[in-house]
Amino acid sequence: MRDLLIVSIVGVMAAMALKRPWIGVMLWTWLSIMSPHRYAWGFAYSAPLAAVAAAATLLGLFLTRERQSPFQGPPMVWFLLLTLAITFSWLLGMDTAGDYEQWNKVMKIYFMTFVAAALLFSKHHIIAFAWVSAGSLAVLGVKGGVFTILTGGNYRTWGPTGSFIQDNNEFALALIMAIPLLHFLQLQVSKAWIRHGISAAMLLCAASALGSHSRGALLAIAAMGAMFWWRSKKKGPIALMIGVVVLALLPMMPEHWWSRMDTIRTYEEDASAMGRINAWIVAFQVAKHHLFGAGMSYQHEILFMLYGVYDQKTLAAHSIYFQILGNHGFLGLFLYLAMWVSAYRMAGWLNRNARGNPETRWAADLGAMAQVCFVGFAVGGAFLSLSYFDLPYNVMVMVVLAKRWVVTRAWEREAPVSFLEYAGLRRSKHQQSGSSAAPAPQASNRTRSVKP
């Protein structure tokens, strides 16, 4: 039953993507982040559903006239340079053939990120992109949060099998990044029951992140909580929600959870923490001796034998910074940091410059919450290997597109139609009355009038 449902959804959305390729972007995002097929038990589990979504989206991209240059701002230019640097690193790396699978996986994600930047342009697009990106994780977070509460935090929460967030640590960081996006969406809805539902989802995502038993996630949620409160317009309710997390969720966590978190203080006595520090030392030495790093992975036994200080056991970087440093060298790390700093600054621009106009206030909300998301990623990522995960790149694209929307005063050109009408899921009132002046949901003339 699950298999048929998932495949049916993919089939319908893929067909819709041929006419409206932006729907294909939403389908790809859902499959990539949530990996719903990994919760099936039959043929859908290993079916190439993401390939179907990508193929339909690309075909729609070639057929549509409603596309733009994906390089709409400095973050996307830095992103292109990073993509090229990663490719050079792979080609000149220690194990080009062995690293191909990882390079191919990363390039698919990066390529579809560029496709998203080329196909999305309207307010409907950007908000739908946020709903799919955050909602995919919210479903998993609600499930994991309920599990954590029912089991008293005695068992860990895990992400979808075979995904970038399969590991408990990466899964927790993804949930933490989803929380500010959920709050952004909460600010855009008027119905009280939806707002309350989103609040519950945010709390359960936080519970699920704590239930992962990830020390990096605990640091990330603390940093994000402080930034969240600072950037929020409604500091009282946000402070109350943070208080609920602290007073309701933390006391229920078991003793072995507290013992594990206590090793943040006494990392010198923790073998796991010292293993990570050793992996960071190896990453630095690899970058020091290899201009483009080791390739798509510096976890080679020979490198740990050469450069390991505390241990010669091969371990993952457990840090986005040292993962990029060891894999792609100092040049790769510079481009990676420049991209995120540029995206953070652009989000700040939105928060400052779009706040005063009622038409653009949603973009200011997005900028503020995107900064919170980036801070959570920066802090949690310091202790987790999640350099290539889709979500932060999706947020970067949202920020770039939102600034473009504000600068070009796109609200003056967009037809006032509902999302369902825009997506072709419901006939517009003009069409129902037989008017020949019905606003076209795609509005291709508006898109072509905007210079890239």
GROMACS .gro file of C-alpha atoms in nm:
model
  452
    1MET     CA    1   0.000   0.000   0.000
    2ARG     CA    2   0.279   0.244   0.089
    3ASP     CA    3   0.463   0.155  -0.231
    4LEU     CA    4   0.158   0.225  -0.447
    5LEU     CA    5   0.086   0.553  -0.270
    6ILE     CA    6   0.442   0.684  -0.302
    7VAL     CA    7   0.481   0.577  -0.665
    8SER     CA    8   0.142   0.727  -0.751
    9ILE     CA    9   0.238   1.061  -0.597
   10VAL     CA   10   0.568   1.060  -0.785
   11GLY     CA   11   0.397   0.969  -1.112
   12VAL     CA   12   0.133   1.242  -1.085
   13MET     CA   13   0.381   1.512  -0.983
   14ALA     CA   14   0.629   1.406  -1.254
   15ALA     CA   15   0.354   1.441  -1.514
   16MET     CA   16   0.265   1.787  -1.378
   17ALA     CA   17   0.634   1.884  -1.393
   18LEU     CA   18   0.635   1.853  -1.771
   19LYS     CA   19   0.409   2.160  -1.792
   20ARG     CA   20   0.512   2.327  -1.467
   21PRO     CA   21   0.873   2.218  -1.403
   22TRP     CA   22   0.886   2.400  -1.071
   23ILE     CA   23   0.660   2.122  -0.939
   24GLY     CA   24   0.939   1.881  -1.034
   25VAL     CA   25   1.173   2.080  -0.809
   26MET     CA   26   0.930   2.027  -0.521
   27LEU     CA   27   0.910   1.655  -0.599
   28TRP     CA   28   1.288   1.619  -0.609
   29THR     CA   29   1.321   1.809  -0.281
   30TRP     CA   30   1.065   1.587  -0.109
   31LEU     CA   31   1.235   1.268  -0.227
   32SER     CA   32   1.585   1.394  -0.150
   33ILE     CA   33   1.522   1.527   0.201
   34MET     CA   34   1.251   1.301   0.339
   35SER     CA   35   1.331   0.987   0.135
   36PRO     CA   36   0.971   0.860   0.176
   37HIS     CA   37   1.044   0.551  -0.036
   38ARG     CA   38   1.278   0.430   0.241
   39TYR     CA   39   0.971   0.380   0.459
   40ALA     CA   40   0.815   0.142   0.208
   41TRP     CA   41   0.869  -0.234   0.218
   42GLY     CA   42   0.828  -0.334  -0.146
   43PHE     CA   43   0.938  -0.228  -0.492
   44ALA     CA   44   0.933   0.147  -0.412
   45TYR     CA   45   1.218   0.109  -0.160
   46SER     CA   46   1.484   0.078  -0.429
   47ALA     CA   47   1.296   0.230  -0.724
   48PRO     CA   48   1.479   0.518  -0.902
   49LEU     CA   49   1.215   0.770  -0.800
   50ALA     CA   50   1.460   1.060  -0.768
   51ALA     CA   51   1.581   0.992  -1.122
   52VAL     CA   52   1.221   1.006  -1.246
   53ALA     CA   53   1.171   1.340  -1.069
   54ALA     CA   54   1.495   1.482  -1.208
   55ALA     CA   55   1.421   1.363  -1.563
   56ALA     CA   56   1.071   1.513  -1.561
   57THR     CA   57   1.203   1.840  -1.419
   58LEU     CA   58   1.480   1.868  -1.678
   59LEU     CA   59   1.244   1.789  -1.963
   60GLY     CA   60   1.007   2.054  -1.833
   61LEU     CA   61   1.301   2.295  -1.802
   62PHE     CA   62   1.381   2.255  -2.172
   63LEU     CA   63   1.016   2.289  -2.274
   64THR     CA   64   0.929   2.595  -2.067
   65ARG     CA   65   1.011   2.956  -2.144
   66GLU     CA   66   0.979   3.044  -1.777
   67ARG     CA   67   1.335   3.009  -1.663
   68GLN     CA   68   1.607   3.248  -1.559
   69SER     CA   69   1.978   3.248  -1.496
   70PRO     CA   70   2.051   3.064  -1.170
   71PHE     CA   71   2.330   3.311  -1.092
   72GLN     CA   72   2.112   3.578  -0.934
   73GLY     CA   73   2.353   3.686  -0.662
   74PRO     CA   74   2.700   3.640  -0.509
   75PRO     CA   75   2.608   3.322  -0.313
   76MET     CA   76   2.527   3.139  -0.636
   77VAL     CA   77   2.854   3.252  -0.796
   78TRP     CA   78   3.048   3.124  -0.496
   79PHE     CA   79   2.844   2.805  -0.521
   80LEU     CA   80   2.948   2.758  -0.885
   81LEU     CA   81   3.315   2.811  -0.797
   82LEU     CA   82   3.282   2.562  -0.511
   83THR     CA   83   3.126   2.308  -0.748
   84LEU     CA   84   3.419   2.344  -0.987
   85ALA     CA   85   3.671   2.320  -0.702
   86ILE     CA   86   3.509   2.000  -0.573
   87THR     CA   87   3.525   1.851  -0.921
   88PHE     CA   88   3.894   1.938  -0.959
   89SER     CA   89   3.954   1.793  -0.613
   90TRP     CA   90   3.786   1.468  -0.716
   91LEU     CA   91   3.977   1.444  -1.046
   92LEU     CA   92   4.311   1.510  -0.875
   93GLY     CA   93   4.231   1.313  -0.559
   94MET     CA   94   4.380   0.998  -0.416
   95ASP     CA   95   4.108   0.760  -0.538
   96THR     CA   96   3.922   0.905  -0.836
   97ALA     CA   97   3.749   0.578  -0.925
   98GLY     CA   98   3.655   0.495  -0.567
   99ASP     CA   99   3.528   0.848  -0.503
  100TYR     CA  100   3.312   0.863  -0.816
  101GLU     CA  101   2.996   0.744  -0.643
  102GLN     CA  102   3.019   1.017  -0.378
  103TRP     CA  103   3.110   1.284  -0.635
  104ASN     CA  104   2.816   1.177  -0.850
  105LYS     CA  105   2.580   1.191  -0.552
  106VAL     CA  106   2.697   1.539  -0.452
  107MET     CA  107   2.687   1.672  -0.808
  108LYS     CA  108   2.327   1.556  -0.850
  109ILE     CA  109   2.229   1.757  -0.543
  110TYR     CA  110   2.428   2.061  -0.657
  111PHE     CA  111   2.294   2.040  -1.012
  112MET     CA  112   1.934   2.027  -0.893
  113THR     CA  113   2.007   2.324  -0.667
  114PHE     CA  114   2.107   2.524  -0.976
  115VAL     CA  115   1.793   2.396  -1.150
  116ALA     CA  116   1.582   2.519  -0.858
  117ALA     CA  117   1.744   2.863  -0.883
  118ALA     CA  118   1.663   2.868  -1.256
  119LEU     CA  119   1.298   2.760  -1.231
  120LEU     CA  120   1.174   2.929  -0.912
  121PHE     CA  121   1.103   3.300  -0.919
  122SER     CA  122   0.763   3.388  -0.769
  123LYS     CA  123   0.646   3.427  -0.412
  124HIS     CA  124   0.439   3.111  -0.455
  125HIS     CA  125   0.751   2.924  -0.566
  126ILE     CA  126   0.966   3.039  -0.275
  127ILE     CA  127   0.708   2.971  -0.005
  128ALA     CA  128   0.622   2.632  -0.157
  129PHE     CA  129   0.994   2.550  -0.159
  130ALA     CA  130   1.009   2.636   0.211
  131TRP     CA  131   0.701   2.423   0.285
  132VAL     CA  132   0.843   2.118   0.110
  133SER     CA  133   1.195   2.158   0.255
  134ALA     CA  134   1.082   2.216   0.613
  135GLY     CA  135   0.770   2.001   0.595
  136SER     CA  136   0.963   1.695   0.480
  137LEU     CA  137   1.174   1.714   0.794
  138ALA     CA  138   0.882   1.814   1.015
  139VAL     CA  139   0.706   1.485   0.940
  140LEU     CA  140   1.017   1.295   1.049
  141GLY     CA  141   1.064   1.527   1.347
  142VAL     CA  142   0.708   1.478   1.473
  143LYS     CA  143   0.749   1.102   1.444
  144GLY     CA  144   1.084   1.110   1.624
  145GLY     CA  145   0.962   1.356   1.887
  146VAL     CA  146   0.665   1.141   1.982
  147PHE     CA  147   0.898   0.839   2.000
  148THR     CA  148   1.140   1.029   2.226
  149ILE     CA  149   0.865   1.138   2.464
  150LEU     CA  150   0.701   0.794   2.481
  151THR     CA  151   1.034   0.621   2.551
  152GLY     CA  152   1.164   0.887   2.788
  153GLY     CA  153   1.461   0.953   2.561
  154ASN     CA  154   1.611   0.611   2.631
  155TYR     CA  155   1.649   0.527   2.262
  156ARG     CA  156   1.802   0.727   1.981
  157THR     CA  157   1.622   0.873   1.683
  158TRP     CA  158   1.756   0.808   1.333
  159GLY     CA  159   1.700   0.948   0.986
  160PRO     CA  160   1.584   0.770   0.669
  161THR     CA  161   1.798   0.472   0.567
  162GLY     CA  162   2.044   0.546   0.288
  163SER     CA  163   2.003   0.924   0.307
  164PHE     CA  164   2.250   1.199   0.401
  165ILE     CA  165   2.075   1.223   0.739
  166GLN     CA  166   2.062   0.853   0.821
  167ASP     CA  167   2.300   0.893   1.115
  168ASN     CA  168   2.154   1.020   1.441
  169ASN     CA  169   2.389   1.320   1.452
  170GLU     CA  170   2.315   1.442   1.100
  171PHE     CA  171   1.943   1.379   1.147
  172ALA     CA  172   1.939   1.597   1.459
  173LEU     CA  173   2.113   1.887   1.285
  174ALA     CA  174   1.870   1.869   0.993
  175LEU     CA  175   1.576   1.894   1.235
  176ILE     CA  176   1.733   2.190   1.410
  177MET     CA  177   1.771   2.373   1.077
  178ALA     CA  178   1.407   2.299   0.995
  179ILE     CA  179   1.273   2.470   1.309
  180PRO     CA  180   1.339   2.833   1.200
  181LEU     CA  181   1.196   2.755   0.855
  182LEU     CA  182   0.882   2.624   1.022
  183HIS     CA  183   0.857   2.946   1.221
  184PHE     CA  184   0.889   3.147   0.899
  185LEU     CA  185   0.597   2.951   0.754
  186GLN     CA  186   0.404   2.999   1.077
  187LEU     CA  187   0.430   3.375   1.032
  188GLN     CA  188   0.276   3.351   0.685
  189VAL     CA  189  -0.048   3.170   0.780
  190SER     CA  190  -0.357   3.330   0.930
  191LYS     CA  191  -0.549   3.027   1.060
  192ALA     CA  192  -0.488   2.969   1.430
  193TRP     CA  193  -0.508   2.589   1.412
  194ILE     CA  194  -0.231   2.579   1.151
  195ARG     CA  195  -0.010   2.807   1.361
  196HIS     CA  196  -0.067   2.590   1.669
  197GLY     CA  197   0.007   2.279   1.465
  198ILE     CA  198   0.336   2.428   1.347
  199SER     CA  199   0.426   2.518   1.708
  200ALA     CA  200   0.367   2.156   1.809
  201ALA     CA  201   0.578   2.036   1.517
  202MET     CA  202   0.863   2.267   1.620
  203LEU     CA  203   0.856   2.136   1.978
  204LEU     CA  204   0.851   1.775   1.860
  205CYS     CA  205   1.140   1.842   1.621
  206ALA     CA  206   1.338   1.977   1.917
  207ALA     CA  207   1.245   1.668   2.121
  208SER     CA  208   1.355   1.443   1.836
  209ALA     CA  209   1.686   1.629   1.806
  210LEU     CA  210   1.749   1.581   2.178
  211GLY     CA  211   1.648   1.217   2.143
  212SER     CA  212   1.926   1.164   1.891
  213HIS     CA  213   2.176   1.182   2.182
  214SER     CA  214   2.392   1.408   1.965
  215ARG     CA  215   2.625   1.642   2.150
  216GLY     CA  216   2.671   1.858   1.842
  217ALA     CA  217   2.295   1.890   1.814
  218LEU     CA  218   2.270   2.011   2.174
  219LEU     CA  219   2.522   2.288   2.102
  220ALA     CA  220   2.344   2.373   1.778
  221ILE     CA  221   2.001   2.395   1.939
  222ALA     CA  222   2.141   2.621   2.213
  223ALA     CA  223   2.298   2.858   1.958
  224MET     CA  224   1.991   2.847   1.736
  225GLY     CA  225   1.760   2.911   2.031
  226ALA     CA  226   1.950   3.228   2.125
  227MET     CA  227   1.954   3.351   1.764
  228PHE     CA  228   1.591   3.246   1.721
  229TRP     CA  229   1.482   3.460   2.015
  230TRP     CA  230   1.691   3.756   1.898
  231ARG     CA  231   1.556   3.751   1.540
  232SER     CA  232   1.193   3.677   1.625
  233LYS     CA  233   0.932   3.952   1.616
  234LYS     CA  234   0.737   3.786   1.899
  235LYS     CA  235   1.002   3.736   2.162
  236GLY     CA  236   0.753   3.646   2.437
  237PRO     CA  237   0.602   3.337   2.270
  238ILE     CA  238   0.944   3.227   2.148
  239ALA     CA  239   1.090   3.260   2.498
  240LEU     CA  240   0.795   3.055   2.627
  241MET     CA  241   0.857   2.783   2.369
  242ILE     CA  242   1.229   2.773   2.455
  243GLY     CA  243   1.131   2.750   2.822
  244VAL     CA  244   0.906   2.454   2.746
  245VAL     CA  245   1.196   2.278   2.573
  246VAL     CA  246   1.427   2.344   2.868
  247LEU     CA  247   1.181   2.271   3.150
  248ALA     CA  248   0.972   1.995   2.994
  249LEU     CA  249   1.202   1.803   2.761
  250LEU     CA  250   1.541   1.815   2.932
  251PRO     CA  251   1.428   1.681   3.274
  252MET     CA  252   1.280   1.369   3.113
  253MET     CA  253   1.605   1.270   2.943
  254PRO     CA  254   1.767   0.963   3.105
  255GLU     CA  255   2.088   0.958   3.306
  256HIS     CA  256   2.300   0.809   3.027
  257TRP     CA  257   2.193   1.101   2.804
  258TRP     CA  258   2.322   1.350   3.062
  259SER     CA  259   2.644   1.152   3.100
  260ARG     CA  260   2.700   1.170   2.726
  261MET     CA  261   2.632   1.546   2.716
  262ASP     CA  262   2.870   1.597   3.007
  263THR     CA  263   3.157   1.478   2.787
  264ILE     CA  264   3.135   1.813   2.606
  265ARG     CA  265   3.303   1.954   2.916
  266THR     CA  266   3.548   1.669   2.965
  267TYR     CA  267   3.631   1.595   2.603
  268GLU     CA  268   3.993   1.503   2.691
  269GLU     CA  269   3.861   1.196   2.873
  270ASP     CA  270   3.628   1.088   2.592
  271ALA     CA  271   3.775   0.856   2.329
  272SER     CA  272   3.515   0.959   2.072
  273ALA     CA  273   3.593   1.329   2.111
  274MET     CA  274   3.969   1.272   2.092
  275GLY     CA  275   3.916   1.060   1.782
  276ARG     CA  276   3.742   1.354   1.618
  277ILE     CA  277   4.022   1.591   1.713
  278ASN     CA  278   4.268   1.346   1.563
  279ALA     CA  279   4.061   1.339   1.242
  280TRP     CA  280   4.069   1.720   1.235
  281ILE     CA  281   4.448   1.719   1.268
  282VAL     CA  282   4.472   1.475   0.979
  283ALA     CA  283   4.241   1.696   0.768
  284PHE     CA  284   4.462   1.999   0.831
  285GLN     CA  285   4.778   1.809   0.740
  286VAL     CA  286   4.618   1.670   0.423
  287ALA     CA  287   4.520   2.021   0.313
  288LYS     CA  288   4.866   2.148   0.401
  289HIS     CA  289   5.037   1.893   0.175
  290HIS     CA  290   4.774   1.863  -0.102
  291LEU     CA  291   4.645   2.180  -0.271
  292PHE     CA  292   4.307   2.032  -0.371
  293GLY     CA  293   4.277   1.797  -0.073
  294ALA     CA  294   4.237   1.420  -0.090
  295GLY     CA  295   3.922   1.411  -0.307
  296MET     CA  296   3.568   1.329  -0.200
  297SER     CA  297   3.695   1.167   0.120
  298TYR     CA  298   4.021   1.194   0.312
  299GLN     CA  299   3.939   0.885   0.520
  300HIS     CA  300   4.229   0.679   0.384
  301GLU     CA  301   4.428   0.456   0.615
  302ILE     CA  302   4.760   0.579   0.478
  303LEU     CA  303   4.674   0.942   0.562
  304PHE     CA  304   4.585   0.859   0.921
  305MET     CA  305   4.905   0.657   0.952
  306LEU     CA  306   5.107   0.953   0.823
  307TYR     CA  307   4.937   1.240   1.004
  308GLY     CA  308   4.749   1.091   1.300
  309VAL     CA  309   4.868   1.219   1.640
  310TYR     CA  310   4.648   1.050   1.900
  311ASP     CA  311   4.542   0.749   1.696
  312GLN     CA  312   4.587   0.593   1.354
  313LYS     CA  313   4.230   0.467   1.330
  314THR     CA  314   4.044   0.605   1.027
  315LEU     CA  315   3.747   0.818   1.136
  316ALA     CA  316   3.501   1.057   0.972
  317ALA     CA  317   3.567   1.429   1.012
  318HIS     CA  318   3.251   1.497   1.217
  319SER     CA  319   3.278   1.861   1.110
  320ILE     CA  320   3.163   2.036   0.795
  321TYR     CA  321   3.473   2.258   0.809
  322PHE     CA  322   3.731   1.983   0.845
  323GLN     CA  323   3.539   1.760   0.606
  324ILE     CA  324   3.570   2.026   0.335
  325LEU     CA  325   3.928   2.107   0.438
  326GLY     CA  326   4.049   1.747   0.418
  327ASN     CA  327   3.848   1.665   0.108
  328HIS     CA  328   3.903   1.981  -0.096
  329GLY     CA  329   4.190   2.172   0.061
  330PHE     CA  330   4.219   2.532   0.177
  331LEU     CA  331   4.078   2.661  -0.152
  332GLY     CA  332   3.766   2.449  -0.112
  333LEU     CA  333   3.721   2.564   0.248
  334PHE     CA  334   3.762   2.929   0.147
  335LEU     CA  335   3.495   2.898  -0.124
  336TYR     CA  336   3.266   2.706   0.110
  337LEU     CA  337   3.289   2.969   0.384
  338ALA     CA  338   3.260   3.257   0.137
  339MET     CA  339   2.938   3.108   0.002
  340TRP     CA  340   2.776   3.081   0.346
  341VAL     CA  341   2.896   3.422   0.464
  342SER     CA  342   2.757   3.574   0.145
  343ALA     CA  343   2.423   3.395   0.195
  344TYR     CA  344   2.407   3.508   0.559
  345ARG     CA  345   2.472   3.870   0.460
  346MET     CA  346   2.207   3.855   0.190
  347ALA     CA  347   1.957   3.718   0.442
  348GLY     CA  348   2.046   4.012   0.667
  349TRP     CA  349   1.980   4.249   0.376
  350LEU     CA  350   1.631   4.104   0.341
  351ASN     CA  351   1.563   4.142   0.712
  352ARG     CA  352   1.668   4.507   0.704
  353ASN     CA  353   1.530   4.628   0.372
  354ALA     CA  354   1.210   4.428   0.322
  355ARG     CA  355   1.057   4.486   0.666
  356GLY     CA  356   0.890   4.822   0.601
  357ASN     CA  357   0.670   4.726   0.305
  358PRO     CA  358   0.366   4.502   0.371
  359GLU     CA  359   0.417   4.340   0.030
  360THR     CA  360   0.772   4.234   0.112
  361ARG     CA  361   0.744   4.165   0.484
  362TRP     CA  362   0.735   3.790   0.419
  363ALA     CA  363   1.081   3.820   0.261
  364ALA     CA  364   1.209   3.996   0.574
  365ASP     CA  365   1.071   3.711   0.784
  366LEU     CA  366   1.250   3.467   0.555
  367GLY     CA  367   1.577   3.658   0.586
  368ALA     CA  368   1.560   3.662   0.965
  369MET     CA  369   1.482   3.291   0.995
  370ALA     CA  370   1.737   3.200   0.726
  371GLN     CA  371   2.003   3.364   0.942
  372VAL     CA  372   1.888   3.152   1.237
  373CYS     CA  373   1.907   2.844   1.016
  374PHE     CA  374   2.260   2.932   0.902
  375VAL     CA  375   2.374   2.986   1.262
  376GLY     CA  376   2.238   2.646   1.365
  377PHE     CA  377   2.413   2.488   1.068
  378ALA     CA  378   2.741   2.670   1.142
  379VAL     CA  379   2.748   2.567   1.510
  380GLY     CA  380   2.612   2.215   1.478
  381GLY     CA  381   2.810   2.156   1.161
  382ALA     CA  382   3.132   2.221   1.352
  383PHE     CA  383   3.083   1.876   1.507
  384LEU     CA  384   2.894   1.691   1.232
  385SER     CA  385   2.976   1.581   0.876
  386LEU     CA  386   2.690   1.730   0.675
  387SER     CA  387   2.868   1.947   0.419
  388TYR     CA  388   2.668   1.837   0.115
  389PHE     CA  389   2.317   1.807   0.261
  390ASP     CA  390   2.039   1.971   0.056
  391LEU     CA  391   1.859   2.181   0.316
  392PRO     CA  392   2.107   2.467   0.378
  393TYR     CA  393   2.158   2.501   0.002
  394ASN     CA  394   1.781   2.520  -0.042
  395VAL     CA  395   1.767   2.799   0.216
  396MET     CA  396   2.043   2.982   0.029
  397VAL     CA  397   1.840   2.959  -0.293
  398MET     CA  398   1.530   3.091  -0.113
  399VAL     CA  399   1.727   3.391   0.012
  400VAL     CA  400   1.875   3.467  -0.331
  401LEU     CA  401   1.537   3.440  -0.503
  402ALA     CA  402   1.361   3.646  -0.235
  403LYS     CA  403   1.609   3.931  -0.276
  404ARG     CA  404   1.558   3.919  -0.652
  405TRP     CA  405   1.182   3.930  -0.593
  406VAL     CA  406   1.214   4.236  -0.369
  407VAL     CA  407   1.464   4.426  -0.585
  408THR     CA  408   1.259   4.380  -0.904
  409ARG     CA  409   0.932   4.470  -0.726
  410ALA     CA  410   0.782   4.146  -0.850
  411TRP     CA  411   0.462   4.190  -0.648
  412GLU     CA  412   0.357   4.457  -0.899
  413ARG     CA  413   0.358   4.199  -1.181
  414GLU     CA  414   0.236   3.879  -1.017
  415ALA     CA  415  -0.129   3.791  -1.067
  416PRO     CA  416  -0.330   3.774  -0.740
  417VAL     CA  417  -0.420   3.405  -0.760
  418SER     CA  418  -0.423   3.138  -0.492
  419PHE     CA  419  -0.153   2.874  -0.479
  420LEU     CA  420  -0.391   2.601  -0.597
  421GLU     CA  421  -0.485   2.812  -0.899
  422TYR     CA  422  -0.119   2.888  -0.964
  423ALA     CA  423  -0.030   2.519  -0.956
  424GLY     CA  424  -0.317   2.431  -1.189
  425LEU     CA  425  -0.500   2.233  -0.921
  426ARG     CA  426  -0.806   2.458  -0.925
  427ARG     CA  427  -0.962   2.673  -1.194
  428SER     CA  428  -0.941   3.045  -1.137
  429LYS     CA  429  -1.255   3.250  -1.088
  430HIS     CA  430  -1.193   3.416  -1.425
  431GLN     CA  431  -1.183   3.079  -1.599
  432GLN     CA  432  -1.498   2.964  -1.421
  433SER     CA  433  -1.683   3.274  -1.543
  434GLY     CA  434  -1.552   3.224  -1.896
  435SER     CA  435  -1.359   3.549  -1.904
  436SER     CA  436  -1.091   3.577  -2.171
  437ALA     CA  437  -0.883   3.794  -1.943
  438ALA     CA  438  -0.804   3.520  -1.697
  439PRO     CA  439  -0.462   3.556  -1.536
  440ALA     CA  440  -0.229   3.279  -1.646
  441PRO     CA  441  -0.093   3.090  -1.346
  442GLN     CA  442   0.254   3.069  -1.502
  443ALA     CA  443   0.270   3.434  -1.610
  444SER     CA  444   0.555   3.382  -1.854
  445ASN     CA  445   0.545   3.742  -1.978
  446ARG     CA  446   0.626   3.864  -1.629
  447THR     CA  447   0.926   3.636  -1.600
  448ARG     CA  448   1.079   3.734  -1.933
  449SER     CA  449   1.054   4.102  -1.845
  450VAL     CA  450   1.296   4.057  -1.556
  451LYS     CA  451   1.658   4.086  -1.661
  452PRO     CA  452   1.887   3.820  -1.514
   0.00000   0.00000   0.00000
